[in-house]
CSV table of C-alpha atoms in Angstrom, one decimal:
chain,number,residue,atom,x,y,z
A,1,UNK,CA,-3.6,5.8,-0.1
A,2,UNK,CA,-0.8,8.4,-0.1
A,3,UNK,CA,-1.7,12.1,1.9
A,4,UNK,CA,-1.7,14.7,-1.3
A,5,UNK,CA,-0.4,17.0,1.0
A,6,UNK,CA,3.1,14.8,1.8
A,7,UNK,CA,5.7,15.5,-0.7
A,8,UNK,CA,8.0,12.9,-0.4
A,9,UNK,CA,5.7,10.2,-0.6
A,10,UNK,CA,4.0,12.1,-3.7
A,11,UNK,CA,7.5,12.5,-5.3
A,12,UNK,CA,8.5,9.0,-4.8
A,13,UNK,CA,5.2,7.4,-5.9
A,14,UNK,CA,5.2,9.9,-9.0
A,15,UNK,CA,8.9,8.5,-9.6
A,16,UNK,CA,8.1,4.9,-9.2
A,17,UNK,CA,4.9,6.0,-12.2
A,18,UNK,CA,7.5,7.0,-14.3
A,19,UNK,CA,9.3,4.0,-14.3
A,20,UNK,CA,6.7,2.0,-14.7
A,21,UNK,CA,5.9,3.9,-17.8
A,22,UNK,CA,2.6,6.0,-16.3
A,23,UNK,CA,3.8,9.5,-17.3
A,24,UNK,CA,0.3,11.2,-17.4
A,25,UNK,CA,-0.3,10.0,-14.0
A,26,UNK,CA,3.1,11.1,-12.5
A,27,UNK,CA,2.8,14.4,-14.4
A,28,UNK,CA,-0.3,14.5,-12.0
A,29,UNK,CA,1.4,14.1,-8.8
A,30,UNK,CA,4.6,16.1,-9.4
A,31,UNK,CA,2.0,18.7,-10.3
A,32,UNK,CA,0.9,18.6,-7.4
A,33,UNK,CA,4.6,18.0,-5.8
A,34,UNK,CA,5.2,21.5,-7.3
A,35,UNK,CA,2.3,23.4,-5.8
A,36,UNK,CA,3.0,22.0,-2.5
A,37,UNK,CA,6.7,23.5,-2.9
A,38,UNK,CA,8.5,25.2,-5.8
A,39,UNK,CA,11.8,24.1,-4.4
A,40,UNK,CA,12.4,20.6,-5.8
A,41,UNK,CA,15.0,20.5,-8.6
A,42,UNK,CA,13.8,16.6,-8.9
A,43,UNK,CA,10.1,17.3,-9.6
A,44,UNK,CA,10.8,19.8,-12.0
A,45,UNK,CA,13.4,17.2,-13.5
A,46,UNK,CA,11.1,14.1,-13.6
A,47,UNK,CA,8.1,16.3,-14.8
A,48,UNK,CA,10.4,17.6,-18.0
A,49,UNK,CA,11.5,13.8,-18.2
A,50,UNK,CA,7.4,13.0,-18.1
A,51,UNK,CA,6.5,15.6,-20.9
A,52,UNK,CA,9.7,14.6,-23.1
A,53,UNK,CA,8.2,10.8,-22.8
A,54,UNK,CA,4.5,12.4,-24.1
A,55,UNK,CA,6.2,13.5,-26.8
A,56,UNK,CA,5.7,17.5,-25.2
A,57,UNK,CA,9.1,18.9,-25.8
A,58,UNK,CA,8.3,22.1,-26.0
A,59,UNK,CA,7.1,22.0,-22.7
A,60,UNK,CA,9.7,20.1,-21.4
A,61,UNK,CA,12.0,23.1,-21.7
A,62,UNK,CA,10.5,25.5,-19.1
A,63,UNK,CA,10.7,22.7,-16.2
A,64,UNK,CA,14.5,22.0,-18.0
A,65,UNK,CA,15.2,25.5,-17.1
A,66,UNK,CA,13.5,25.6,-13.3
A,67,UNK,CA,15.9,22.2,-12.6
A,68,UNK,CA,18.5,24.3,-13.4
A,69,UNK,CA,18.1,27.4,-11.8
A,70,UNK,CA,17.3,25.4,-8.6
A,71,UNK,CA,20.4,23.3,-8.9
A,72,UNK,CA,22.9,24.6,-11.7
A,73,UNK,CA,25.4,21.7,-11.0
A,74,UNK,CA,22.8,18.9,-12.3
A,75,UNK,CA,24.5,17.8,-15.9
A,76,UNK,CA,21.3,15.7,-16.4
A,77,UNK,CA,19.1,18.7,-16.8
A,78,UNK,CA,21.4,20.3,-18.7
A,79,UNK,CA,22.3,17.0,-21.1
A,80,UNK,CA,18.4,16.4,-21.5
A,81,UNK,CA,17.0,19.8,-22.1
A,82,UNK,CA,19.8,19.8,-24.5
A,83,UNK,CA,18.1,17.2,-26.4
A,84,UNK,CA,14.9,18.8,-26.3
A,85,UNK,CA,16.8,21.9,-27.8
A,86,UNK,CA,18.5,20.0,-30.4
A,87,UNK,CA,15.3,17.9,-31.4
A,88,UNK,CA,13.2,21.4,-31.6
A,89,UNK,CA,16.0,22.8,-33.9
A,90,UNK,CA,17.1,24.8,-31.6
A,91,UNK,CA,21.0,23.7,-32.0
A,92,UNK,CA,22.7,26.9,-31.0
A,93,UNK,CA,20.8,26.5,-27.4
A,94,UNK,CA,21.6,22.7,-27.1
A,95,UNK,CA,25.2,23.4,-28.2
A,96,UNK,CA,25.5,26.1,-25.3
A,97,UNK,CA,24.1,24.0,-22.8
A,98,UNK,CA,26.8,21.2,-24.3
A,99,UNK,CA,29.6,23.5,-23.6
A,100,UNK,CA,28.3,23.8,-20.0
A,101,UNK,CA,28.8,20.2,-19.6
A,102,UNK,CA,32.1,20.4,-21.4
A,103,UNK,CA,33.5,23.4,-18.8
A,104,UNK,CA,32.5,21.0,-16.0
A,105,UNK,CA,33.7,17.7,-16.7
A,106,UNK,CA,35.7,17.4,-20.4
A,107,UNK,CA,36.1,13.9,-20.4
A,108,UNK,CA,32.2,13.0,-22.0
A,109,UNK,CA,32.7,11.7,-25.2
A,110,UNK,CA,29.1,11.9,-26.0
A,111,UNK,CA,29.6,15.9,-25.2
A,112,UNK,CA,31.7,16.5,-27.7
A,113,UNK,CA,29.7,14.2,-30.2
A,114,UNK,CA,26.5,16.2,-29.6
A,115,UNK,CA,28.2,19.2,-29.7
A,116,UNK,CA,30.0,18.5,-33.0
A,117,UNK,CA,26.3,17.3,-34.6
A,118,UNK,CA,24.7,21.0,-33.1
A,119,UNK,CA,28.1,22.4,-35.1
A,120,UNK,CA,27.3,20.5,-38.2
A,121,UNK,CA,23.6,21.2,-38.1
A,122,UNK,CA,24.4,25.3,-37.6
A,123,UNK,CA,26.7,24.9,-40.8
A,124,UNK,CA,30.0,24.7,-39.0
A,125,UNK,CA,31.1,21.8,-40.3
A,126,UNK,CA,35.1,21.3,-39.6
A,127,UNK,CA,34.5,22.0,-36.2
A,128,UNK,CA,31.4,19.9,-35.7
A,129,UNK,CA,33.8,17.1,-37.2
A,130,UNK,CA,36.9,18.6,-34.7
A,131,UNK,CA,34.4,17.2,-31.9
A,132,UNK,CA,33.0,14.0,-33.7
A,133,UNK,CA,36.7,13.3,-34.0
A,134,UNK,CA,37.6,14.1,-30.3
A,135,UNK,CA,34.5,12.2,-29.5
A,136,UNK,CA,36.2,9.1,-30.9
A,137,UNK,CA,39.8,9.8,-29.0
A,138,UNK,CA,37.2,9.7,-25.8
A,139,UNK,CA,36.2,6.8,-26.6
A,140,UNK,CA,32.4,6.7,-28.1
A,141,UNK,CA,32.0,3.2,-30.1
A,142,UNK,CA,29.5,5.6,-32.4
A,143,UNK,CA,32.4,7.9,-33.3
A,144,UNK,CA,33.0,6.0,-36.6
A,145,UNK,CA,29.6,6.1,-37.8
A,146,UNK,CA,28.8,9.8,-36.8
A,147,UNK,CA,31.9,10.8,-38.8
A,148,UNK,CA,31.7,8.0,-41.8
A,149,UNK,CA,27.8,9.7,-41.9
A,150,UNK,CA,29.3,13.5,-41.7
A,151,UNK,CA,32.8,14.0,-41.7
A,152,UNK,CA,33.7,12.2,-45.6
């Protein structure tokens, strides 16, 4: 039995429930994580990660957000509460938080690809297809489709 009170063991157990496909259960223990200290970018990460795998995007956001603000540099965070933007409709927020990723490291083809479908989605189409296109110069074996589907 793990000591409710010993982070790192709660965190790792709560990350080894996750992989195993028990999110409700590691919810519970990086809960718990969190109370103990507010200062984990990783809890707040797996627990958005949990909630996103429950099928509670909205929720996912706020913890998204706390990742974030605890460790701006993580691209994960920023990549994945983009999707949780972009599937809540939200496609000017998940194309910000794209450019983010862009600023840091511009050689992610599937940056500029989810970037170019938050353009097309916010009525922008020639430069949503601009990034599908740039998307495909990177490299992204899906290029074709994505603009075959939205670029004709």
């Amino acid at each position: 039995e793990i000591d409710k009170d010993n982070v790192d063991a709660l965190l790792s157990k709560a990350i080894v429930l996750a992989g195993t496909g028990k999110f409700k259960e590691s919810v519970v223990d990086l809960d718990r994580v969190i109370t103990l200290n507010q200062t984990i970018p990783d809890a707040y990460l797996y627990r958005a990660l949990c909630k996103l795998q429950l099928g509670d995007v909205p929720n996912s956001i706020p913890d998204f957000d706390k990742t974030i603000e605890i460790a701006p540099e993580n691209l994960n965070a920023i990549f994945y509460r983009a999707n949780a933007k972009f599937e809540l409709k939200d496609y000017q927020g998940a194309k910000d938080d794209m450019n983010k990723i862009i600023a840091v490291n511009p050689n992610i083809p599937n940056s500029y690809a989810f970037r170019g479908l938050c353009d097309i989605n916010l009525g922008n189409q020639k430069a949503g297809c601009d990034d599908l296109k740039k998307s495909k110069e990177l490299g992204l074996p899906e290029a074709d489709t994505l603009l075959y589907q939205h670029c004709k």
